[in-house]
Short mmCIF file of C-alpha atoms in Angstrom, two decimals:
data_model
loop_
_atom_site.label_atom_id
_atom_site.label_comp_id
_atom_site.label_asym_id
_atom_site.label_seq_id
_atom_site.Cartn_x
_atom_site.Cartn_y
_atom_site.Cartn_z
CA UNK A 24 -297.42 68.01 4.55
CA UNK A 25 -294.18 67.06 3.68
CA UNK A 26 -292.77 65.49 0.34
CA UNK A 27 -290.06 63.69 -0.36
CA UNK A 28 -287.75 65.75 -3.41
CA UNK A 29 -285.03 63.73 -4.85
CA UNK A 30 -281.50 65.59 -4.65
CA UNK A 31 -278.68 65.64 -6.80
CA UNK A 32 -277.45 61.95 -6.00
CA UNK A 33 -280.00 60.77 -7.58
CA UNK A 34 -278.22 60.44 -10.77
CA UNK A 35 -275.72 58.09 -12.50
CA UNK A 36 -272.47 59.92 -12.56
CA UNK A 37 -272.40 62.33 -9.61
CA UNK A 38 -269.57 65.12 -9.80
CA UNK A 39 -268.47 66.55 -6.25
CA UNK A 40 -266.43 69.54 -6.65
CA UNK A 41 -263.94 69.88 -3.63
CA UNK A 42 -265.53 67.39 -1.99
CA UNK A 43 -263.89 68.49 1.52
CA UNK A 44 -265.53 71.31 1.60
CA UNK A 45 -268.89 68.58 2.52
CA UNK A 46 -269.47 68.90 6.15
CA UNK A 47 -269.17 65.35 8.20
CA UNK A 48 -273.13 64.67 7.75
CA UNK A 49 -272.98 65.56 4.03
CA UNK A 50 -269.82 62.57 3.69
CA UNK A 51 -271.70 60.22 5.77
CA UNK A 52 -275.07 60.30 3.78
CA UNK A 53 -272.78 60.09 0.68
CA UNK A 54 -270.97 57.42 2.20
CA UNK A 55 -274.44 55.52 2.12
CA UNK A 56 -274.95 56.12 -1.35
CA UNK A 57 -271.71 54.44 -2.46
CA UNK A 58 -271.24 51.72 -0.31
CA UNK A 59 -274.60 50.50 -0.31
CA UNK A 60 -276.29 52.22 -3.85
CA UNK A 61 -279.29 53.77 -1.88
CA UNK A 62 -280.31 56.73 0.34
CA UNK A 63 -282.30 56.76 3.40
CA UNK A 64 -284.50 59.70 4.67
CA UNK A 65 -286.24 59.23 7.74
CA UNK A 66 -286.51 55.60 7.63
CA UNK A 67 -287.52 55.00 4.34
CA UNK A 68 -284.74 53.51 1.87
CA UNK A 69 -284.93 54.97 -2.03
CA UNK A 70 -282.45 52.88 -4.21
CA UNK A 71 -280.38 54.51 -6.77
CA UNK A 72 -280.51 53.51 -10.49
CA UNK A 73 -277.13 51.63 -12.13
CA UNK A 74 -274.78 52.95 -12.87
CA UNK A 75 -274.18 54.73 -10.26
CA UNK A 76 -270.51 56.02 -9.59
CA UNK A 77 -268.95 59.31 -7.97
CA UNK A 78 -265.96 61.28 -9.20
CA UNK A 79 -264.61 63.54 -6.94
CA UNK A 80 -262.06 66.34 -6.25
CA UNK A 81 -260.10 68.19 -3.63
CA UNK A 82 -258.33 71.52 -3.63
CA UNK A 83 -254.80 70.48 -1.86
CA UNK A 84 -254.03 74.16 -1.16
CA UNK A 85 -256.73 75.79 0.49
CA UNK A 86 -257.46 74.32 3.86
CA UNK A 87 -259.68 76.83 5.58
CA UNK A 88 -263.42 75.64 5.91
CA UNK A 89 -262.50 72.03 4.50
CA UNK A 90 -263.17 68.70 6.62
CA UNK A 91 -260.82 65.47 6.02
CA UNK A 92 -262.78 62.93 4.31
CA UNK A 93 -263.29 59.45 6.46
CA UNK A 94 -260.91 56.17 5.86
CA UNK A 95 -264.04 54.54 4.98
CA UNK A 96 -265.14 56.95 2.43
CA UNK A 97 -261.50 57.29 0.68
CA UNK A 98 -261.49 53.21 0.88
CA UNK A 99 -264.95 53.86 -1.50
CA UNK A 100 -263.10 55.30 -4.66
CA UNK A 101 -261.36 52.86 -6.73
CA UNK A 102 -258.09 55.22 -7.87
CA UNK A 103 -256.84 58.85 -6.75
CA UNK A 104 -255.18 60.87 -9.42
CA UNK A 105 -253.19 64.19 -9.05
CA UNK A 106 -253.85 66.35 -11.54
CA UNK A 107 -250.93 69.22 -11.85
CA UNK A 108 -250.47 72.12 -13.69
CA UNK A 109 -252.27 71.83 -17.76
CA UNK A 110 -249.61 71.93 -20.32
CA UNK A 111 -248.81 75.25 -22.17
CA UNK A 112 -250.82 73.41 -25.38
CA UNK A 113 -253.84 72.76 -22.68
CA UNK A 114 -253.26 76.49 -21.72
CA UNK A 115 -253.99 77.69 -24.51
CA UNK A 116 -256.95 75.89 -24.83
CA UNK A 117 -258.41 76.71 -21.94
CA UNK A 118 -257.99 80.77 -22.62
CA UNK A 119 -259.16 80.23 -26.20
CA UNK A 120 -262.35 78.40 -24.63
CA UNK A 121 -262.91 80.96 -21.14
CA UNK A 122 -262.14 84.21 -22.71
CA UNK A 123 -263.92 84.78 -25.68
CA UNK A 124 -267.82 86.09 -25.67
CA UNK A 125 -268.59 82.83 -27.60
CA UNK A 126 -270.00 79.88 -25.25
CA UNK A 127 -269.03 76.25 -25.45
CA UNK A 128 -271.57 73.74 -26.41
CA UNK A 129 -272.11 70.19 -25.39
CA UNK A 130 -273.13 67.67 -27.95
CA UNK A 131 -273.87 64.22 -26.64
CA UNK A 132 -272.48 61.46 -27.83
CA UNK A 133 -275.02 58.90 -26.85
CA UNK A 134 -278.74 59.11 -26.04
CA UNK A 135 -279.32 58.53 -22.22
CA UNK A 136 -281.09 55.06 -22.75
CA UNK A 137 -277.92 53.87 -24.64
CA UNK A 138 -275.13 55.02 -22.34
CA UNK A 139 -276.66 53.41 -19.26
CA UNK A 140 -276.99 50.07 -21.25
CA UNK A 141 -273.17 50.74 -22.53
CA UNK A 142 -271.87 51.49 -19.53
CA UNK A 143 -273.77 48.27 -17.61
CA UNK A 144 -272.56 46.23 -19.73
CA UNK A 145 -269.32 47.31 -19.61
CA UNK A 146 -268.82 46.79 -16.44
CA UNK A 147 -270.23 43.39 -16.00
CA UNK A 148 -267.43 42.32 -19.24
CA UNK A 149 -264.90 43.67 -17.14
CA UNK A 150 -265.41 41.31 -14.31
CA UNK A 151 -264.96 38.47 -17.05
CA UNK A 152 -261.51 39.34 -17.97
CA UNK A 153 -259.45 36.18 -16.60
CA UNK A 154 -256.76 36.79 -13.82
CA UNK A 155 -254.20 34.38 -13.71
CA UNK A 156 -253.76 32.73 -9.75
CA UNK A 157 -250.07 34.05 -10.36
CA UNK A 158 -251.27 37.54 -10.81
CA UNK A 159 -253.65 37.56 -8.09
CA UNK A 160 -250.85 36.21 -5.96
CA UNK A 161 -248.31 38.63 -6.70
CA UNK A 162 -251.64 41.54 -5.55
CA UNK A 163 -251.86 39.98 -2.41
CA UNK A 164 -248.07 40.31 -1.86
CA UNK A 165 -248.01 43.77 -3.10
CA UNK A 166 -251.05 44.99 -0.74
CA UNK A 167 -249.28 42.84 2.04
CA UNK A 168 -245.81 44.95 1.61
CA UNK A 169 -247.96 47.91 2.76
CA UNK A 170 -249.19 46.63 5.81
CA UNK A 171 -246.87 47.15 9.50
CA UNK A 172 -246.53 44.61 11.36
CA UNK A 173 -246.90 41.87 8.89
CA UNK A 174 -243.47 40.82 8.56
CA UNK A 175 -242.19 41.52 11.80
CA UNK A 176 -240.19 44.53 13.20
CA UNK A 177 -237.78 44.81 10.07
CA UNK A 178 -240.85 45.32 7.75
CA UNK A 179 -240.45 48.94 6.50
CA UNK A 180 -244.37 49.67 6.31
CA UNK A 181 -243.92 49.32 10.26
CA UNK A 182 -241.68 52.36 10.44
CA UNK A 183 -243.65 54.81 7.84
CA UNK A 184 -247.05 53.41 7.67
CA UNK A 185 -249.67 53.05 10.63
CA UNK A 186 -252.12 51.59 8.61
CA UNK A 187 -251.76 49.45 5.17
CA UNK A 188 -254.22 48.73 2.66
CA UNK A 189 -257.34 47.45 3.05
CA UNK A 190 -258.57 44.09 1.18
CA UNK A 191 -260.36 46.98 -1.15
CA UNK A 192 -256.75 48.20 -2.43
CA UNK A 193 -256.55 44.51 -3.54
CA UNK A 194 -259.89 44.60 -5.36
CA UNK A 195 -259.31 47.86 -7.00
CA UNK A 196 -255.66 47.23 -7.97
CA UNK A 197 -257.45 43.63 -9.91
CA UNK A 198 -260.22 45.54 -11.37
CA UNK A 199 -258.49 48.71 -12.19
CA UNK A 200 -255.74 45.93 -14.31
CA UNK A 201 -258.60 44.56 -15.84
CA UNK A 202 -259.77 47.66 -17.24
CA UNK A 203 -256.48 48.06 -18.74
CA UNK A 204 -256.57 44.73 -20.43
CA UNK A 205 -259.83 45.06 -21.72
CA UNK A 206 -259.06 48.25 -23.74
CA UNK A 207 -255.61 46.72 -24.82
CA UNK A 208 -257.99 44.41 -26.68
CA UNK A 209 -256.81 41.07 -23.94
CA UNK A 210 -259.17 38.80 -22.34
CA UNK A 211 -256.29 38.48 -19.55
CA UNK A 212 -254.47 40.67 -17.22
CA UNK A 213 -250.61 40.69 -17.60
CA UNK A 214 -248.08 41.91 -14.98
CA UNK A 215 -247.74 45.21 -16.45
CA UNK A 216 -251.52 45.92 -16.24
CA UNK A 217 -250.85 45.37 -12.63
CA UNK A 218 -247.97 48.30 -12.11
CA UNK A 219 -249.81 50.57 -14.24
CA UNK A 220 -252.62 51.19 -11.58
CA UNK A 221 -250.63 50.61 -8.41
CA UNK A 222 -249.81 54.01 -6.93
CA UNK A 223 -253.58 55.37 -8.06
CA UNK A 224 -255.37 52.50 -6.34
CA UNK A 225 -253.30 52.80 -3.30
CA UNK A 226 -252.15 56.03 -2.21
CA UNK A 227 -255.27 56.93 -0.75
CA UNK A 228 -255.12 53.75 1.38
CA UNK A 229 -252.33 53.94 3.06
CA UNK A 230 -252.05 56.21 6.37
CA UNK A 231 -248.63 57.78 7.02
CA UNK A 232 -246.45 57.05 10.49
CA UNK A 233 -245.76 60.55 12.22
CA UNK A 234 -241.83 60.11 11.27
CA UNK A 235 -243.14 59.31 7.72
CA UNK A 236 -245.04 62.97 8.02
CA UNK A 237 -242.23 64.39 9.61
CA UNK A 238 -240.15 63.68 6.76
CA UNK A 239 -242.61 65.00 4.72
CA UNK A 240 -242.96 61.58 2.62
CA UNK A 241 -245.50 61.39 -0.27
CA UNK A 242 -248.10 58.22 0.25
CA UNK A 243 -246.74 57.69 -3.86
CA UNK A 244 -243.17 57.60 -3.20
CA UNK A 245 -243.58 55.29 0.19
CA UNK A 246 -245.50 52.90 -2.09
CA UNK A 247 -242.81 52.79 -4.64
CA UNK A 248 -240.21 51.73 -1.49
CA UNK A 249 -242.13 49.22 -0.30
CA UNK A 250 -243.33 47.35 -3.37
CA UNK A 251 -240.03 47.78 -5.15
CA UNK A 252 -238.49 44.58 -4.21
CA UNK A 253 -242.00 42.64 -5.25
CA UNK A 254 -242.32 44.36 -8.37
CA UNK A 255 -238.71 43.77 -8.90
CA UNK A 256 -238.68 39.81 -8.20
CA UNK A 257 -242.14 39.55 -11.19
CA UNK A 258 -238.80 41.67 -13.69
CA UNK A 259 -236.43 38.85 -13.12
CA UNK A 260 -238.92 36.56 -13.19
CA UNK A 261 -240.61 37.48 -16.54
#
């Protein structure tokens, strides 16, 4: 007979190391898992306990034996950060820490039982920070500027972008601002909340033109072109 065993996802904060190196079935049963908070094995549904969240990484220089993850599944994560080279302080650190026969410990912080409640309701007072209908505006606009077409032929995005921003780079760029306010001690989000999390909630959203490719054009520096003038306009503004 055969018994169901519950896998690693069944957790609340699931780590995947290089996550290209999943093969296309592994990202599309993970795919499940974010989008909808369950799993599903041979018909039967098994729903996964909040919070539930995935962080992620990806190893930019080795290709071989790596698959490109799905639209849908980059439109899943909320931000993309590049992490470069540690300082020579981090460095330092890190040999002190990885070369010595003495082995790190963990302490936790919180007992289990107490994080999850934290972390729930966390995120629930986030969604109660207020957003100004200016602010929201000015997010439309800005995930707008990314999209070809939109404007007609002399739009920019139409000449380095095939595809803008989805409605989900709007929603992360509000939440991801609202985050920001919240730990800045504010019960609204300002303009500058806004440009702080601009380039991480959208550079994974945004597919590059061939020319744009050609070029060799970053997804972050193509943002900062086309939402300049937007982000610009709120300066004079304020």
């Amino acid at each position: 007979a055969f018994e169901f065993a519950k896998g690693p996802v069944f957790t609340h904060i699931l780590l995947a190391d290089e996550i290209n190196r999943a093969t296309p079935k592994t990202q599309s049963a993970l795919l499940e898992a974010m989008a909808e908070s369950q799993v599903t094995v041979a018909g039967k549904t098994f729903p996964l306990e909040e919070p539930f969240f995935v962080i992620a990484t990806q190893n930019p220089i080795e290709m071989e034996g790596t698959f490109n993850l799905p639209e849908a599944q980059l439109d899943r994560f909320l931000f993309r950060v590049f992490v470069g080279y540690p300082s020579s302080e981090e460095l330092v650190r890190i040999l002190q820490q990885t070369t010595t026969a003495e082995t790190a410990s963990v302490t936790p912080v919180l007992p289990a039982d107490r994080a999850q409640a934290w972390i729930v309701r966390a995120r629930r007072l986030v969604r109660e920070v207020l957003v100004a209908s200016p602010i929201a505006e000015h997010v439309v606009r800005l995930v707008a500027a990314t999209r070809p077409n939109e404007d007609g032929l002399d739009n920019p995005a139409t000449r380095l972008l095939r595809y803008g921003a989805s409605p989900r780079g709007a929603q992360a760029i509000l939440m991801g601002a609202k985050v920001f306010a919240l730990v800045d001690g504010r019960v609204n989000v300002s303009f500058d909340d806004v440009e702080r999390v601009i380039l991480p909630a959208l550079n994974h959203r945004i597919i590059l033109s061939f020319e744009a490719e050609a070029d060799k054009r970053t997804a972050s520096d193509i943002l900062r072109e086309l939402t300049q003038p937007i982000r610009k306009a709120v300066t004079s503004d304020q």
